[in-house]
GROMACS .gro file of C-alpha atoms in nm:
model
  186
    1MET     CA    1  10.887  14.445   7.087
    2ALA     CA    2  10.901  14.662   7.399
    3THR     CA    3  11.253  14.660   7.542
    4ASP     CA    4  11.141  14.616   7.902
    5TRP     CA    5  10.887  14.341   7.838
    6THR     CA    6  10.942  13.982   7.729
    7PRO     CA    7  10.661  13.749   7.621
    8PRO     CA    8  10.575  13.502   7.898
    9ILE     CA    9  10.637  13.204   7.669
   10SER     CA   10  10.962  13.144   7.480
   11ASP     CA   11  10.998  13.161   7.101
   12ALA     CA   12  11.075  12.788   7.097
   13ALA     CA   13  10.758  12.702   7.291
   14VAL     CA   14  10.528  12.924   7.085
   15GLU     CA   15  10.681  12.792   6.762
   16LYS     CA   16  10.634  12.431   6.875
   17ALA     CA   17  10.268  12.496   6.961
   18THR     CA   18  10.170  12.732   6.678
   19GLY     CA   19  10.428  12.692   6.403
   20LYS     CA   20  10.559  13.050   6.439
   21THR     CA   21  10.796  13.241   6.667
   22TRP     CA   22  10.693  13.571   6.832
   23PRO     CA   23  10.869  13.783   6.564
   24GLN     CA   24  10.692  13.580   6.294
   25TRP     CA   25  10.355  13.628   6.466
   26GLN     CA   26  10.423  13.999   6.501
   27ALA     CA   27  10.505  14.037   6.130
   28ASP     CA   28  10.198  13.832   6.034
   29LEU     CA   29   9.956  14.022   6.259
   30ASP     CA   30  10.109  14.361   6.172
   31SER     CA   31  10.006  14.294   5.811
   32TRP     CA   32   9.633  14.253   5.877
   33ALA     CA   33   9.518  14.287   6.239
   34ASP     CA   34   9.574  14.654   6.322
   35GLY     CA   35   9.208  14.758   6.317
   36LEU     CA   36   9.072  14.459   6.511
   37ASP     CA   37   8.971  14.462   6.876
   38HIS     CA   38   9.101  14.183   7.101
   39LYS     CA   39   8.789  13.968   7.083
   40THR     CA   40   8.775  13.978   6.702
   41LEU     CA   41   9.147  13.915   6.670
   42ALA     CA   42   9.138  13.611   6.901
   43ARG     CA   43   8.832  13.471   6.720
   44THR     CA   44   9.001  13.519   6.381
   45LEU     CA   45   9.314  13.339   6.502
   46ARG     CA   46   9.100  13.053   6.627
   47GLU     CA   47   8.882  13.025   6.317
   48GLU     CA   48   9.123  13.114   6.035
   49ARG     CA   49   9.463  13.016   6.177
   50CYS     CA   50   9.332  12.707   6.361
   51LEU     CA   51   9.478  12.803   6.701
   52SER     CA   52   9.315  12.663   7.013
   53GLY     CA   53   9.115  12.904   7.227
   54TRP     CA   54   9.404  12.934   7.472
   55TRP     CA   55   9.669  12.994   7.204
   56SER     CA   56   9.448  13.244   7.017
   57GLN     CA   57   9.422  13.446   7.341
   58MET     CA   58   9.796  13.415   7.409
   59VAL     CA   59   9.902  13.517   7.057
   60SER     CA   60   9.655  13.806   7.034
   61GLY     CA   61   9.738  13.937   7.382
   62THR     CA   62  10.113  13.906   7.330
   63TRP     CA   63  10.091  14.088   6.995
   64GLU     CA   64   9.891  14.368   7.159
   65MET     CA   65  10.167  14.406   7.420
   66MET     CA   66  10.450  14.376   7.166
   67THR     CA   67  10.298  14.655   6.958
   68GLY     CA   68  10.205  14.882   7.249
   69ARG     CA   69   9.829  14.847   7.205
   70ARG     CA   70   9.810  14.757   7.572
   71ASP     CA   71  10.042  14.736   7.869
   72PRO     CA   72  10.149  14.411   8.030
   73HIS     CA   73   9.893  14.309   8.293
   74GLN     CA   74   9.628  14.532   8.133
   75ARG     CA   75   9.309  14.346   8.060
   76ALA     CA   76   9.200  14.300   7.703
   77GLY     CA   77   8.855  14.450   7.760
   78ALA     CA   78   8.761  14.804   7.678
   79ASP     CA   79   8.776  14.914   8.043
   80GLY     CA   80   9.159  14.936   8.034
   81LYS     CA   81   9.196  14.809   8.389
   82TYR     CA   82   9.487  14.603   8.520
   83GLN     CA   83   9.532  14.271   8.693
   84ALA     CA   84   9.815  14.174   8.930
   85SER     CA   85   9.886  13.811   8.998
   86GLY     CA   86  10.107  13.586   9.203
   87SER     CA   87  10.141  13.220   9.280
   88LYS     CA   88  10.308  13.000   9.537
   89THR     CA   89  10.315  12.628   9.607
   90ILE     CA   90  10.276  12.552   9.976
   91THR     CA   91  10.311  12.224  10.161
   92ALA     CA   92   9.959  12.227  10.306
   93PRO     CA   93   9.620  12.093  10.200
   94PRO     CA   94   9.374  12.329  10.026
   95ALA     CA   95   9.152  12.347  10.338
   96ALA     CA   96   9.437  12.498  10.544
   97ILE     CA   97   9.504  12.761  10.280
   98GLU     CA   98   9.135  12.840  10.241
   99ALA     CA   99   9.109  12.887  10.620
  100ALA     CA  100   9.398  13.135  10.605
  101PHE     CA  101   9.172  13.369  10.407
  102GLU     CA  102   8.932  13.404  10.702
  103LEU     CA  103   8.937  13.751  10.857
  104HIS     CA  104   9.150  13.684  11.168
  105ASP     CA  105   9.404  13.458  10.994
  106PHE     CA  106   9.431  13.684  10.690
  107ALA     CA  107   9.533  13.977  10.911
  108GLU     CA  108   9.835  13.773  11.023
  109TRP     CA  109   9.991  13.728  10.678
  110GLY     CA  110   9.806  13.938  10.419
  111PRO     CA  111   9.889  14.293  10.309
  112GLN     CA  112   9.743  14.587  10.498
  113GLY     CA  113   9.373  14.590  10.414
  114LEU     CA  114   9.055  14.390  10.451
  115PHE     CA  115   8.954  14.091  10.241
  116ILE     CA  116   8.579  14.035  10.229
  117ARG     CA  117   8.498  13.689  10.099
  118THR     CA  118   8.196  13.680   9.869
  119SER     CA  119   8.210  13.336   9.708
  120GLY     CA  120   8.419  13.032   9.632
  121THR     CA  121   8.422  12.657   9.603
  122PRO     CA  122   8.549  12.464   9.907
  123GLY     CA  123   8.900  12.337   9.846
  124LYS     CA  124   8.919  12.501   9.502
  125SER     CA  125   8.864  12.877   9.509
  126VAL     CA  126   8.815  13.185   9.725
  127ASN     CA  127   8.677  13.512   9.583
  128GLY     CA  128   8.602  13.849   9.731
  129HIS     CA  129   8.646  14.224   9.750
  130TRP     CA  130   8.965  14.397   9.860
  131SER     CA  131   8.922  14.705  10.078
  132GLN     CA  132   9.205  14.884   9.896
  133GLY     CA  133   9.022  14.850   9.564
  134GLY     CA  134   8.955  14.569   9.323
  135ARG     CA  135   8.858  14.209   9.355
  136LEU     CA  136   9.058  13.899   9.454
  137SER     CA  137   9.022  13.562   9.289
  138VAL     CA  138   9.223  13.276   9.437
  139TRP     CA  139   9.247  12.928   9.287
  140LEU     CA  140   9.377  12.628   9.481
  141THR     CA  141   9.525  12.332   9.293
  142VAL     CA  142   9.651  12.015   9.462
  143ARG     CA  143  10.006  11.945   9.342
  144ASP     CA  144  10.112  11.641   9.545
  145GLY     CA  145   9.919  11.357   9.384
  146ASP     CA  146   9.676  11.173   9.603
  147THR     CA  147   9.826  11.290   9.933
  148GLY     CA  148   9.701  11.647   9.893
  149ASN     CA  149   9.998  11.779  10.089
  150LYS     CA  150  10.101  12.048   9.841
  151THR     CA  151   9.873  12.314   9.704
  152GLN     CA  152   9.944  12.576   9.441
  153ILE     CA  153   9.782  12.912   9.511
  154SER     CA  154   9.714  13.129   9.207
  155LEU     CA  155   9.597  13.475   9.312
  156SER     CA  156   9.460  13.745   9.082
  157HIS     CA  157   9.391  14.101   9.200
  158GLU     CA  158   9.157  14.242   8.936
  159ASN     CA  159   9.011  14.581   8.844
  160LEU     CA  160   9.320  14.788   8.924
  161GLU     CA  161   9.315  15.137   8.776
  162THR     CA  162   9.679  15.197   8.677
  163ALA     CA  163  10.001  15.017   8.584
  164GLU     CA  164  10.155  15.160   8.903
  165ASP     CA  165   9.875  15.007   9.112
  166CYS     CA  166   9.936  14.678   8.935
  167GLU     CA  167  10.310  14.678   9.011
  168HIS     CA  168  10.246  14.777   9.373
  169TRP     CA  169   9.995  14.501   9.435
  170LYS     CA  170  10.195  14.241   9.245
  171SER     CA  171  10.481  14.305   9.487
  172GLU     CA  172  10.250  14.311   9.791
  173TRP     CA  173  10.078  13.982   9.701
  174ARG     CA  174  10.403  13.802   9.628
  175ALA     CA  175  10.540  13.907   9.967
  176ALA     CA  176  10.211  13.807  10.136
  177LEU     CA  177  10.213  13.463   9.973
  178ALA     CA  178  10.572  13.414  10.094
  179ARG     CA  179  10.455  13.500  10.449
  180LEU     CA  180  10.165  13.256  10.417
  181LYS     CA  181  10.403  12.983  10.303
  182GLU     CA  182  10.631  13.048  10.602
  183ARG     CA  183  10.334  13.051  10.838
  184LEU     CA  184  10.181  12.725  10.713
  185GLU     CA  185  10.506  12.535  10.664
  186GLY     CA  186  10.653  12.665  10.991
   0.00000   0.00000   0.00000
């Protein structure tokens, strides 16, 4: 396992869900999976080891990172690009957060750059291009029951070229989401 990277899910949690800890999965996969690409590995885990689709992706991706086949935050596809993410729960309804991604409002809290919205689902998602490179996907999830007063924002900045770009934008987006929280919660 890489010394500076820890799997995102604990040994206890992965063992409870899959029957094996991360070291056990690593030993198992080291014995047979070396020549498989990500897609084939995940499919094999699903079909032959009876893991759910989500757990087959988690186990295959974690093994790839544990063995150095790919860096953390690097996408599994052949393009080798990276993805930075951040999340924040804000006491505001989804519509208020969605409105904050409009050009004028975004300039008040977002990182330096221009977000060009291309699609989305009202109250659920906002997608678009980022002028500094890559694409943004933002998901909005109501977290306060029926009142709709709390919304979790999950932001993904995709198609980044390098691990350094990923770390930079991860930091930028986390700081921006903190500014948005302060702005909307006052």
